[in-house]
Each structure stands twice: as C-alpha cells, then as structure tokens.
C-alpha cells in the first residue's frame, strides 16, 4: 500500500523538522524596546504584541501643549509618552505611537499608589507632590511584550504585558495602607487645552469598570472605549471632576458623586479605587480597549484574556514576537548587529496597528461602526514615512498582512467624506499630516507583487485615480494645470511637486499592470513633472512661481519654508526615485552627479540648519545627509544608477554603522512608525526599494553574514555573504541562484519567489 | 354547504360595518397643538405623530441659560422652544419636550432664508440682524402632524410634517436670490454655556448630509444622530465654527473648511446650503434622527419616508392622529368641550416618546447600543407627573403601549449603573428630576391590570424592591430607618416622605398580587410612614427633625424650601392617595376634614405665594388649589372618601370649566408631558385614578354628554350621561351595566373589560 508509506515518510520528515526546529534561537532577547526612547527616536518601552491595538507603556510626563498660553517646546519629547532622561513616571497608558514627530493618544492612564490619596499628577522635580513616582533605570526591564519597573515613591513593582486588545497590569504592593489604583481619564499625549471632549465611566460592579473617552487634536474626532477588570474587588472608589465649572448640576446635586458613585461623566475626570493589601500582594488589572463600544472592549477581554495568568500572557506575547522576528533569521558574529537588527524588526512590527474588535467591528473614518469582512482592519498609517521601506518590507515578508493594510486603506477611502485615500490616518481620523498621496505607492507595490486580488486591484486603482484628481488638495489643482505647485500656493511647493510626481508614476505602473492604457499615459506624463521644478542653473530643485520663473531668493541648504519640508533643496533634488537616470541626465550625467552626491555626505552644515530642521539630532546627520528625516532615505542608493555603485556600498555601511545602536539613544531621528527601522532591515540584508512600485531593489552592501527570509509562500530567500567583515564593505560579485548579476539590482519577484543570493565581499571597490 | 353562506354573511356584515364607518367624524380638527403655547403650558405647536421620536417645531428663541453670567429668567418661557407671545421664529428644530418645567433638546435647528447669508440668529427686536424672521399668527396653521407659517423677512412659506422618526420640511421660496437653508448645530433649548459637547457633520453628496450632536445639561451625556436629505441638490455649501479657539489645526489649516468642505467637527458649528430657486419653488428636506447612528437615521428615513410627497405624509400623519383620537369618542353639543377634550388627548399622546430605530436598536442608559426584543422602546419619562393620570389613562385605553413603556423602564433599570428604575429619564439619560420612585406606581398599575406577563411582573417587582432599598437615594436611608426623611437631610423632606409612602404602598400591592407575603408586609408597613410627618397640632404634614420633633418654624402656605416641592403643606397634607380614609381619620373625621378641604378651594393666597411658587399662573389656581402643579391633582376627588361626594362633583366641574380652554393660553400650568391633559380626560369622562395601583377609579362628574372607550380587547366601555348640562353638575344616580352603584367608585376591571355606565345628572346634590 502506498498511502501508509507516504504517511510514514511525512511523519519522519515532520519529526526531523521538529528535531531541526527543536531549539530555535530566542530572537526576542535581541529586541530592545528601550532603543530610541532617548533623544529623537520617540519610541516607547512598554508592552505590546506585533501590530497590537494596545500599547501599554509608561508615560514619564503628561505635559500640556501650552505653557503660559504659548507652545510648550518640551511637549515634543513626549510623542511616545516616555523620555529616557526623565526620573519619574506618571503612570501607564494604553495607546502610543511609535516614533512619530507629532502626537496623540496616551489614553486611560493607570497608576498604582500607596499612602494618602493624591489625584494630581505632581511635578517631575517633586514627584511626591502628586501621584507620580520616581524610578530608576536599574529597576527597569523592557522586553517585547513585557515591561517592569519599581515605583520608588510607592514601593510598588509594576509589570505590564498585553494581548492584541488587552493591557495586563500586575502591581506588587508593599502592604502599606492605604493602597490605590488611579484611572486618569484626563491624561493624554499632546495634551492641548480643551483636547478632552468628553469622558464617561461606569462602575459596573466591585471589580469591573467601563466607559469611553473622546478627544480632539491631531485626531479631530476620536473616541476610545474600555473595559477594566480588577483581579480583586476594590473596597471603595471615588472620582473628581476637573471641569472648570459643571454645566448643570440640578437634581444631580443631591448626590455626592465624589465617593462611591457609579456613573461619572464630564470633560476632565479622574477616578481612584482603594484596596487593602498585604506585603507582596499582587493586584492585577486587565484593561481592554475597543474602537466601537464598551461592550466590544469587554468582549475583547473575554475572548483574548479570560484568565489571570500574567506570566502565561507574557510568554504568549513573547511567543508572538518570536514568530514575527523569526520571519528573518540572520547570521552575524556581532551581538550588537543582531540587537540592532531584531530591535529594528521589532520596531517595524509595531505599526500600522490592528483596529477592530475580535468580532471584526471597527469605527470607520465616518465615525460609524463597520465590520471588516474578509480582512483585518488596521490604522496608524504614517504613509509619508512608511511607503518608502516599511510597506515594501511587509510586502516581502508578510504580503497577506500588507494586503489587509491595503484593504484598510480602501475602507478608509470608502468612508472618506473627501473621497481620499489615507494621508496620515489614526483611530478613525485623518490628520492630513505631511504631503503627497503615498497610499498609491503602497497599493501599487502590493498589486504589482500579486498580493491583491484582481477585483480589489481595480477598486484600488479607481481610489488612487480619484485621490490624485482632487484639485482642492494641497496645490494639486495647480499641479495638474501647470505641472508644478507654484511657490505662491504652498510653503512646500517643491517637495509636494516631487512627491506628486512619484505618486503619479506609481499610479501609472498600477494602471499599466491592470491594462488601462489611458490612465497609464495620463499618469506617466504627470510623473515627469519633477522636471518642472528643476532649475538647471542652480542644478537643483527650486521653488517656481506661478508665472513660470524660479523664485529669486533661494538657499539650497535651508529647510525653512522655502518650498520643502523635512529636507532642503540639496536633499530634495535627489527625490526622483522613479527616474534616477533622468535626474542624473538633467544634472549633467555621472561626471557631475557623482561628486555632487559625494559632497552630500561630506559637507559641513551651518548651525542655522539645526535650528530650523525638525526631528533630528546632530548625530542623525552625515555631512548634509539627514538620515533622521525620510526624504533622503534612498539617496545613498542612487550611486547604483551611476557608473560607481561601490559608493552606495560604502555609504550604506557607513550609515548602518553610525545611525543605529542598541542603546536608548540609538536612533538618530524619529523612528516614524518603523520607517527608520525598515531602512535598517533592508540595508542590513543588502538591498533597498528605491522606488516602491518598480518591482526592483537596488543592491547595497549587506551587514549580515547571512540571512534567510522565511516567506509566506513557504519558500525561503537565502542571503549568503562571503568574506564579510567590517572592512569588507565592497561587493565583489553577486550571484542569484548561481547566476552572476550584471547590474546592482534584484527583481522583487526573484526575492519573493525564493532563492539564494550570494554576495562576495572585499575591502576594495571593484564592481563597476 | 355551510361555508359559502358564512362567507356571504361576513361579507354583508363587513359591508355594513364599512357603511357605518364610512364617514367617521374627523377628530383631528378638534385637536389644537397651539393650546398651551402661551404662558405656562410649555407645549409646542409643531408637527409630530403620536409618541413620535421627532417633534419638528418652530423655536421662537434659543436663549442662553445665562445672561451676563447669571441665570436668565426668560429661558423658562422656552422649555418647548416656542412662546406664543413672540413675534419672530429662529428656526425649526427636531426634538421638543411637551409641557415640561425644565428643559433640553431643540436639536438640529433648520432655517430657510433669502438674501445675503446671515449665520447669526439675530435678536427678537431686530430679526433682520440675523437669520431669524418675523412672523404673525394670522399666517400660521398648527394642526396635529402639520405646521405652517410665513417667514416674513424671507418671504418663505414653511410647512412641516413628520413620520415617527423623520421630520419633513417644505419651504416655498419667493425666487429671490440667493436662497439658503441653514443647519444650526449649536442651537438648542436650555442652552447652557458649554452645553454643546461635540458636533460632527458630513456632506455625503450634493443632497445628503449626516452627523451627530452631543450635549450635556439636563441630559448629561446625550447624543443624537441625523441624516438630512434635500429634494434638490444644493449649489454650494459652507460652515462656520464658533468655538472660541480651535484646539488644533495643524495640516487641517491647509484647507479652507468654510466653503465646500465636506467634513465638519467642533463644539459650536453652523452650516448653510445655497440654492437657486424660482418664484414658488418648493425645496423639501427630510430630516431623520436616530439614537444610535447616522446609518440608523438614514435607514429610518428610507423605511418611513422613501418618497417626497409632502401632502401624503401630512395625511398619513393626521390619519395616525385620527386613529389615536378615535380611541375615545365623545358626545357633546359644545365645540369648545370637544376641542378641549381632543386637544387634551392629543397632548396626552405626545410623551413618552418612541426611542429606537426602525430595526429596534436604541441607545441605552449605559450609552451602549441595545436592541429592543419583543417591545418598543420609549423614553421621556416624566414620572413624578405622569404616574398620576397619564399612565393610568394608557393602562386603560392602550395597555399594550403602556406595557411597552414598562418594559422600557425595566431596560432602563437593567442599564442603570445605580440600579434604579427611571425617575425622570430622557434620551439615554437619567436627570433625577423631582422625587420619589414613581416608576413603581406605573408598574404596579400595569401589572395589576394584567397587561404585563407574569415573568416580566416578577422581574418588575425585583426592580421595584431594589429601587426602593437604595439607602443613598434622596434620604431613603433615613426614611427606612426612622420612617421619615428628617428636615436636616432634605429641603423636601415631607413631600419626599409622602411620595415614598405612596410608592411603597404600590410595591406592596404588586407583591401581594404576585404572592410575596414578606414583601407585602415590609412595604405595607412603609406605606404608613405618611403618619410620621403628620403633626396633629398643626393638623398638617410638617417637617420633622432628626430628633423626632417637628420643625418649629412652619408656614402652612409656604412652598419655599420648607419641606415641600411644587406645593405647600396645605396641599401636601392631602397627599396620601393610598389611604384617604386613614388621613381623614387623622385629621378629625369628616366633620373637620370636609370644611378643611372646602377652604382649599376658597382661601385667598398672599402675593408672596406667587412669587415663590413655580410653574403656575394666577389663573392656574382656585383659592389655594393649584391645578398647575401635580400634587393637588387628586384633591378634588377626596370628598368621595367623606360623606359628601357631591362636593367632588362640583369642584371637578369647576376645575374643568376654569382650567382648560382651547386657546394658546388655555392651560393654567405646565402640561407636564400630558399629565395635565390626562387629568382633563379622566375628569371629563366622569372618573379619576386617585391611587394608581388600587384598581379603583373615584367618580366625579362627567363633562361629556356621552362617550365610548374603544378598548384594545375589542370591547367598548360606554358612558351615558342623562340630563347633562352646565348646571346639572351633580350626579343623581349611577348604574354600571344596569346595576346601581352604591359607592362613588368604579373598579378598573369593570371599565377595562367593557360595559356601560349611566350617569343621571341634576342641578342639586343628592348622592350621599
């Protein structure tokens, strides 16, 4: 009989496989959430699972956006709630962005305390003046899906873990009476005056609390629901309202709502829960959130975290991280490189975030409840950043998830009153942050990779075209008419023109793929519009006036409102990712272009540059190359389009070595929802998507000594690196599946279908 | 064959029936929505269907609750948005209370205008300073389900009608350019500063607008959703925000959101829509609301009002009113009496209001979405008023609807964080207005009438008992312990004690009916607590101190914080509806009680009384009897419990004649969601529920010349009145189904099961 034999063989193979996988390396140990929490990284150290809806993390301050009626510059340090330089923790809140340069969230801050009840936060220099606490990093542990800290002022050990939709707190109390757990509904990140729109809290019974919080701000109409379950009944509870004046008290005035009153509503609200504890007693809190309803939050809790086993939940969370990190296994003798790599992969798998209840219901951009049918709904699309390398990374190592993200963007489009694909969207809000319409890049890249079914692809193209034809959008009307955004129309006229041109090229590729010749023509023509802001005399991109002339006043180094954003003319002149050859030709060919590009990495910037440029540190630049801001991310790879690709290899290794460290201050700029990390991951593996949508990666110089991409299709793409060392940064030869490459590029499909690439490295540049 | 014969007979009978019903009297003509819109009635003249969720009505002012930082006393005139004395209309809003003495609602005010766009409301003395308009009553028509007015300043004729959940506007424009329709999201009734919490509006396409409005105030956490459909596309549109300062503009600042921007959000918001019109052109607006979502509102519109036929909708609405009014047909030669009767029946069928979408979904007290299974969900429970006669009226002429109201109260209880039955609840909010827990009266009355199934009845009893045992509630702890609410504990200690005692008696009746002897004992005992605030020396109910002594300072006429609310000691001393015999005994028997009660109707009140007493006019009193406030509503019937019931007959006819007129100023006090009207209806028919839950009506003196109650069980209860006239107010004899009555009472069951009562009237009292 045949069948039993096959079965036996399968069993044997499985056993062997199990044997081989018996002790996979623990990759979670290399991922350090604390990286980037100091200086400009704007990451958070708290507990979350891959793409989790809950990001449960300590906030070291909850500043008001205004100080004495003016912008408070310190607010910027708290985009992710935590600043490594701080010495006090205010509490642990449940939602955080990773690496953004503006912010929101920080919902539902919880703090365990001992001693007399204090409901104000206190100040950083006098933590004992409020409920916050001093802490020190020596008593702090930050791992994927786990965070621990000792709260010195309260002598409480706080531990945090999470499932996708539930934050799990474990507080070990010292037995000091009284003990409290505070729920601060007012606290938040980027706490503008009047940001809090409404809060509603119900004490359902002696251990369950539900409610919601509405805010405005970056997310203009944001509502988050919660259900909070204590492991032990509280003895007493109470609330304080901090609204300047209650609008109406009336018959409510008969009731003392400050103690034991089970229903609270107002604009500014804090609650507390009192417990009796013995020394070493652990009180746990499960805190589920939902974009839809308190009932949804409670259902999320019951589905994901029915029990109370903290350690098991932590292990389950770390197992999820192990699975996620295992999608790329690397070889390197340098622990720091491994730490950089898996920390980057960790940071790359924080955003976009899942945004739906376990039953598929989510809040749409129209503020209505929808159900995701056939996909998982995501939010937190920082697309100006992430179209560059983060989504191309997902498109390669997790195309299904990326396709769900595309579906989420299309749902956003369907729900958009403006009929726009997302620009920067979070939690059922479009904040319009930055420029372009880079959803189209993500969509084109995904469709071209075959991850999006044909019917969806047509729908996606229609959404892209509609988005790109809105004349009201950010100078787009002028751009369509004139071929560029005039300087009079916009403070970022040049960068916007360049971004539109690239996005249009993406739409053209998508149209071509789907056989729409007319659209291909239309958008291919628009894709050449970058030429309209190139001034040959300045050999640079330059603001152009409505009359066609270039703006006379022009400083190629300035980023200050002269037509660019997060970059100067020097950097943006390179921003033609879809036509480097055309750009090089316009800039005088290789002979003029290569030294020009060289000088980017060697120039000396004036101090004024740092005063006016956002989101980066002095460490975040190399010459005039600003790695901390995204527009330059493809720059080092442009040598590939000249006759000197070895210069790419040198610069990539230089950037990898200088811009990433496995330390709190290890990121030279905002991680920007994973884009900085995705740059690292691609570059460390030896290739980079210069123009997503092109189906092509530009080769660089691998940092790893070898790697395997474990692809969703069951295949592996193996990267072998011979003669690798810190000195041997130059690629001597590359073979793909045994065939020598003649150009420094890899086809996306050749990677995606699996295979082996072999880099042979050396200390001297030889590849021409 | 037998069957065909039967069929033939049925057909013949049906034909006869049709013949007989061919031209039922148009009762709608007698119901005048304008009655009560002047002085204290607080009714609204606009368009609504019976118990409709939409009350689409003109608002003649939208005052702020504060004037120069202090309470604005004029606000009280606008509890229903409309004041007959006014000469300008601000616009037409979609939700209104009928007859309340405090207020809320007035959501989504719409105003059609011509000429230059004005987005401020303007002032009453200078309507041309804003979008409001002068009008005159000669150009005004107010019928059930129909309202029409000429807006003089804009030369626009506005007509309104409604279905249950959709307001339908028809505006006839003069052809003057430009023409606008304004949607004011800021306007509202009882417009406290900061009452508006949030507004969100989406322009879905060129004729559909959706959104929601959140407010605080009397309803602390209130959200109303809408969908607004124009019959004709608007040319242009725009919005203005009146928030003192936008919290965050950021990248939103790039867009001009004041014109043609399809998504608006903020605390204070007005929108406008511009049209081209020709002279006489009608633009119609369908405006659906929902307690759940904008999608729910749109579904309501599509289900209830798919087309655009205004006249048909008006006819359908008036047909619903005809059906509702036809439940009681009366005979009288006096048109004014008929108008009073059907106007009262109209007002009695406005509240409680339906509060669910067509699919059964509604917002619960917990702010979550629920679905009403097996019942229709209602809100607007002004129970301190309506337990007295309105719910007993429903219990008689529409017990099914009343049972749904009971189910709605039980759903409220299930969703209540405080585990309380409703006190005064509206739109998913408990405003705690007034005192007692009178839900229990409505529930007991309904259960005793057999309208509530046994399983529900047990659940209802449990809710009543839980509600009545909350020690924190309004002095209830003291009441349970001491048998009365001490004067130190409450400014309304006596009236609250009396109300608790009656409510407890209701619970006892319910417990007895369901066979719970222990609960019957417990609450029967509590029902005697009225005795604890009776001071024999004063021969009156009197505030009692915690030490057991009566409060020394005591004015039997004062209503001002001396232990009573909306009534003085004089009136409240009669507030033992469940034990008049016991009360009379305590007050010295008939000999002392009858002249005491007589003096109530003849005394002269000092001017100070009017200064301190709410909600009534001088016309609203007879001697010291204040018909405009509810606590005295049963007083005239108390003679029935003495040896001189003829005095009840005289007083009831006196009150009927003096307190109700078919004119705008025809109500002597707040209609209070139909309670004043329900008093009229019962009294005009000849009987009244002195103690709901007793199963007994006290006889009065019918005003009608005859009546038929068309009962839901298919039976009729016929009231024949012989020798009726304005002078013949005294009942000479009453027979029920041919049997002479020996006591001036009717059993509820004898009416509810159908039958005939015959009153023989005369000019002189003879009944002993």
PDB file of N, CA, C and O in Angstrom, chain B residues 242-279:
ATOM      1  N   UNK B 242     -17.840  78.295  15.748  1.00  0.00           N
ATOM      2  CA  UNK B 242     -17.914  79.363  16.738  1.00  0.00           C
ATOM      3  C   UNK B 242     -17.200  78.968  18.031  1.00  0.00           C
ATOM      4  O   UNK B 242     -17.407  79.592  19.054  1.00  0.00           O
ATOM      5  N   UNK B 243     -16.389  77.911  17.945  1.00  0.00           N
ATOM      6  CA  UNK B 243     -15.540  77.580  19.085  1.00  0.00           C
ATOM      7  C   UNK B 243     -14.640  78.784  19.332  1.00  0.00           C
ATOM      8  O   UNK B 243     -14.115  79.371  18.381  1.00  0.00           O
ATOM      9  N   UNK B 244     -14.445  79.147  20.611  1.00  0.00           N
ATOM     10  CA  UNK B 244     -13.605  80.315  20.873  1.00  0.00           C
ATOM     11  C   UNK B 244     -12.227  80.148  20.221  1.00  0.00           C
ATOM     12  O   UNK B 244     -11.642  81.100  19.732  1.00  0.00           O
ATOM     13  N   UNK B 245     -11.741  78.909  20.188  1.00  0.00           N
ATOM     14  CA  UNK B 245     -10.407  78.683  19.640  1.00  0.00           C
ATOM     15  C   UNK B 245     -10.365  77.236  19.198  1.00  0.00           C
ATOM     16  O   UNK B 245     -10.811  76.353  19.935  1.00  0.00           O
ATOM     17  N   UNK B 246      -9.824  76.985  18.023  1.00  0.00           N
ATOM     18  CA  UNK B 246      -9.713  75.598  17.601  1.00  0.00           C
ATOM     19  C   UNK B 246      -8.546  74.964  18.351  1.00  0.00           C
ATOM     20  O   UNK B 246      -7.472  75.556  18.475  1.00  0.00           O
ATOM     21  N   UNK B 247      -8.781  73.771  18.874  1.00  0.00           N
ATOM     22  CA  UNK B 247      -7.775  73.113  19.695  1.00  0.00           C
ATOM     23  C   UNK B 247      -6.516  72.851  18.888  1.00  0.00           C
ATOM     24  O   UNK B 247      -5.401  73.087  19.342  1.00  0.00           O
ATOM     25  N   UNK B 248      -6.682  72.363  17.674  1.00  0.00           N
ATOM     26  CA  UNK B 248      -5.541  72.011  16.846  1.00  0.00           C
ATOM     27  C   UNK B 248      -5.941  72.163  15.401  1.00  0.00           C
ATOM     28  O   UNK B 248      -6.986  71.670  14.988  1.00  0.00           O
ATOM     29  N   UNK B 249      -5.148  72.884  14.640  1.00  0.00           N
ATOM     30  CA  UNK B 249      -5.447  72.973  13.207  1.00  0.00           C
ATOM     31  C   UNK B 249      -4.450  72.156  12.398  1.00  0.00           C
ATOM     32  O   UNK B 249      -4.823  71.343  11.584  1.00  0.00           O
ATOM     33  N   UNK B 250      -3.163  72.355  12.675  1.00  0.00           N
ATOM     34  CA  UNK B 250      -2.136  71.565  12.019  1.00  0.00           C
ATOM     35  C   UNK B 250      -2.318  71.549  10.512  1.00  0.00           C
ATOM     36  O   UNK B 250      -2.551  72.583   9.881  1.00  0.00           O
ATOM     37  N   UNK B 251      -2.243  70.372   9.944  1.00  0.00           N
ATOM     38  CA  UNK B 251      -2.347  70.243   8.492  1.00  0.00           C
ATOM     39  C   UNK B 251      -3.757  70.520   7.982  1.00  0.00           C
ATOM     40  O   UNK B 251      -3.953  70.737   6.794  1.00  0.00           O
ATOM     41  N   UNK B 252      -4.760  70.491   8.907  1.00  0.00           N
ATOM     42  CA  UNK B 252      -6.105  70.902   8.515  1.00  0.00           C
ATOM     43  C   UNK B 252      -6.098  72.343   8.043  1.00  0.00           C
ATOM     44  O   UNK B 252      -6.941  72.759   7.249  1.00  0.00           O
ATOM     45  N   UNK B 253      -5.147  73.126   8.575  1.00  0.00           N
ATOM     46  CA  UNK B 253      -5.086  74.540   8.259  1.00  0.00           C
ATOM     47  C   UNK B 253      -4.860  74.807   6.779  1.00  0.00           C
ATOM     48  O   UNK B 253      -5.073  75.918   6.298  1.00  0.00           O
ATOM     49  N   UNK B 254      -4.392  73.801   6.047  1.00  0.00           N
ATOM     50  CA  UNK B 254      -4.176  73.980   4.608  1.00  0.00           C
ATOM     51  C   UNK B 254      -5.480  74.097   3.831  1.00  0.00           C
ATOM     52  O   UNK B 254      -5.487  74.515   2.689  1.00  0.00           O
ATOM     53  N   UNK B 255      -6.571  73.619   4.452  1.00  0.00           N
ATOM     54  CA  UNK B 255      -7.827  73.570   3.712  1.00  0.00           C
ATOM     55  C   UNK B 255      -8.768  74.665   4.188  1.00  0.00           C
ATOM     56  O   UNK B 255      -8.889  74.906   5.391  1.00  0.00           O
ATOM     57  N   UNK B 256      -9.420  75.295   3.262  1.00  0.00           N
ATOM     58  CA  UNK B 256     -10.477  76.233   3.615  1.00  0.00           C
ATOM     59  C   UNK B 256     -11.712  75.400   3.939  1.00  0.00           C
ATOM     60  O   UNK B 256     -12.376  74.872   3.042  1.00  0.00           O
ATOM     61  N   UNK B 257     -11.994  75.294   5.206  1.00  0.00           N
ATOM     62  CA  UNK B 257     -13.127  74.462   5.604  1.00  0.00           C
ATOM     63  C   UNK B 257     -14.427  75.252   5.697  1.00  0.00           C
ATOM     64  O   UNK B 257     -15.445  74.705   6.098  1.00  0.00           O
ATOM     65  N   UNK B 258     -14.368  76.531   5.347  1.00  0.00           N
ATOM     66  CA  UNK B 258     -15.582  77.329   5.467  1.00  0.00           C
ATOM     67  C   UNK B 258     -16.471  77.211   4.240  1.00  0.00           C
ATOM     68  O   UNK B 258     -17.645  77.549   4.287  1.00  0.00           O
ATOM     69  N   UNK B 259     -15.910  76.734   3.137  1.00  0.00           N
ATOM     70  CA  UNK B 259     -16.719  76.612   1.913  1.00  0.00           C
ATOM     71  C   UNK B 259     -16.440  75.292   1.233  1.00  0.00           C
ATOM     72  O   UNK B 259     -15.287  74.964   0.919  1.00  0.00           O
ATOM     73  N   UNK B 260     -17.492  74.532   1.004  1.00  0.00           N
ATOM     74  CA  UNK B 260     -17.366  73.323   0.200  1.00  0.00           C
ATOM     75  C   UNK B 260     -16.532  72.229   0.829  1.00  0.00           C
ATOM     76  O   UNK B 260     -16.075  71.322   0.121  1.00  0.00           O
ATOM     77  N   UNK B 261     -16.328  72.292   2.116  1.00  0.00           N
ATOM     78  CA  UNK B 261     -15.545  71.246   2.774  1.00  0.00           C
ATOM     79  C   UNK B 261     -16.506  70.237   3.420  1.00  0.00           C
ATOM     80  O   UNK B 261     -17.340  70.610   4.240  1.00  0.00           O
ATOM     81  N   UNK B 262     -16.367  68.955   3.064  1.00  0.00           N
ATOM     82  CA  UNK B 262     -17.453  68.012   3.351  1.00  0.00           C
ATOM     83  C   UNK B 262     -17.452  67.394   4.749  1.00  0.00           C
ATOM     84  O   UNK B 262     -18.282  66.534   5.018  1.00  0.00           O
ATOM     85  N   UNK B 263     -16.572  67.822   5.623  1.00  0.00           N
ATOM     86  CA  UNK B 263     -16.489  67.162   6.928  1.00  0.00           C
ATOM     87  C   UNK B 263     -16.241  68.234   7.974  1.00  0.00           C
ATOM     88  O   UNK B 263     -15.234  68.926   7.921  1.00  0.00           O
ATOM     89  N   UNK B 264     -17.147  68.356   8.909  1.00  0.00           N
ATOM     90  CA  UNK B 264     -17.037  69.395   9.917  1.00  0.00           C
ATOM     91  C   UNK B 264     -17.100  68.769  11.299  1.00  0.00           C
ATOM     92  O   UNK B 264     -17.883  67.847  11.524  1.00  0.00           O
ATOM     93  N   UNK B 265     -16.288  69.274  12.208  1.00  0.00           N
ATOM     94  CA  UNK B 265     -16.337  68.781  13.579  1.00  0.00           C
ATOM     95  C   UNK B 265     -15.938  69.904  14.513  1.00  0.00           C
ATOM     96  O   UNK B 265     -15.028  70.677  14.195  1.00  0.00           O
ATOM     97  N   UNK B 266     -16.609  70.004  15.620  1.00  0.00           N
ATOM     98  CA  UNK B 266     -16.255  71.037  16.587  1.00  0.00           C
ATOM     99  C   UNK B 266     -17.322  71.142  17.647  1.00  0.00           C
ATOM    100  O   UNK B 266     -18.297  70.393  17.650  1.00  0.00           O
ATOM    101  N   UNK B 267     -17.103  72.088  18.536  1.00  0.00           N
ATOM    102  CA  UNK B 267     -18.055  72.240  19.635  1.00  0.00           C
ATOM    103  C   UNK B 267     -19.227  73.133  19.241  1.00  0.00           C
ATOM    104  O   UNK B 267     -20.327  72.963  19.748  1.00  0.00           O
ATOM    105  N   UNK B 268     -18.975  74.099  18.374  1.00  0.00           N
ATOM    106  CA  UNK B 268     -20.008  75.072  18.012  1.00  0.00           C
ATOM    107  C   UNK B 268     -19.977  75.229  16.504  1.00  0.00           C
ATOM    108  O   UNK B 268     -19.002  75.740  15.957  1.00  0.00           O
ATOM    109  N   UNK B 269     -21.040  74.837  15.856  1.00  0.00           N
ATOM    110  CA  UNK B 269     -20.981  74.684  14.409  1.00  0.00           C
ATOM    111  C   UNK B 269     -22.298  75.082  13.768  1.00  0.00           C
ATOM    112  O   UNK B 269     -23.379  74.738  14.259  1.00  0.00           O
ATOM    113  N   UNK B 270     -22.182  75.841  12.678  1.00  0.00           N
ATOM    114  CA  UNK B 270     -23.361  76.126  11.853  1.00  0.00           C
ATOM    115  C   UNK B 270     -23.011  75.863  10.397  1.00  0.00           C
ATOM    116  O   UNK B 270     -21.899  76.159   9.962  1.00  0.00           O
ATOM    117  N   UNK B 271     -23.977  75.343   9.653  1.00  0.00           N
ATOM    118  CA  UNK B 271     -23.767  75.082   8.234  1.00  0.00           C
ATOM    119  C   UNK B 271     -24.839  75.766   7.409  1.00  0.00           C
ATOM    120  O   UNK B 271     -25.934  76.051   7.914  1.00  0.00           O
ATOM    121  N   UNK B 272     -24.517  75.984   6.162  1.00  0.00           N
ATOM    122  CA  UNK B 272     -25.518  76.545   5.250  1.00  0.00           C
ATOM    123  C   UNK B 272     -25.404  75.873   3.894  1.00  0.00           C
ATOM    124  O   UNK B 272     -24.346  75.366   3.518  1.00  0.00           O
ATOM    125  N   UNK B 273     -26.521  75.872   3.206  1.00  0.00           N
ATOM    126  CA  UNK B 273     -26.604  75.262   1.881  1.00  0.00           C
ATOM    127  C   UNK B 273     -27.288  76.277   0.972  1.00  0.00           C
ATOM    128  O   UNK B 273     -28.332  76.833   1.327  1.00  0.00           O
ATOM    129  N   UNK B 274     -26.711  76.514  -0.180  1.00  0.00           N
ATOM    130  CA  UNK B 274     -27.206  77.550  -1.092  1.00  0.00           C
ATOM    131  C   UNK B 274     -27.926  76.918  -2.275  1.00  0.00           C
ATOM    132  O   UNK B 274     -27.473  75.894  -2.815  1.00  0.00           O
ATOM    133  N   UNK B 275     -29.015  77.569  -2.675  1.00  0.00           N
ATOM    134  CA  UNK B 275     -29.824  77.054  -3.776  1.00  0.00           C
ATOM    135  C   UNK B 275     -30.162  78.165  -4.748  1.00  0.00           C
ATOM    136  O   UNK B 275     -30.249  79.339  -4.365  1.00  0.00           O
ATOM    137  N   UNK B 276     -30.382  77.772  -5.982  1.00  0.00           N
ATOM    138  CA  UNK B 276     -31.043  78.652  -6.949  1.00  0.00           C
ATOM    139  C   UNK B 276     -32.507  78.268  -6.948  1.00  0.00           C
ATOM    140  O   UNK B 276     -32.839  77.082  -7.025  1.00  0.00           O
ATOM    141  N   UNK B 277     -33.366  79.247  -6.869  1.00  0.00           N
ATOM    142  CA  UNK B 277     -34.799  78.950  -6.843  1.00  0.00           C
ATOM    143  C   UNK B 277     -35.532  79.871  -7.808  1.00  0.00           C
ATOM    144  O   UNK B 277     -35.043  80.949  -8.143  1.00  0.00           O
ATOM    145  N   UNK B 278     -36.701  79.413  -8.245  1.00  0.00           N
ATOM    146  CA  UNK B 278     -37.604  80.317  -8.967  1.00  0.00           C
ATOM    147  C   UNK B 278     -38.785  80.602  -8.040  1.00  0.00           C
ATOM    148  O   UNK B 278     -38.997  79.887  -7.058  1.00  0.00           O
ATOM    149  N   UNK B 279     -39.531  81.636  -8.361  1.00  0.00           N
ATOM    150  CA  UNK B 279     -40.656  82.027  -7.502  1.00  0.00           C
ATOM    151  C   UNK B 279     -41.624  80.854  -7.362  1.00  0.00           C
ATOM    152  O   UNK B 279     -42.015  80.233  -8.348  1.00  0.00           O
TER     153      UNK B 279
END
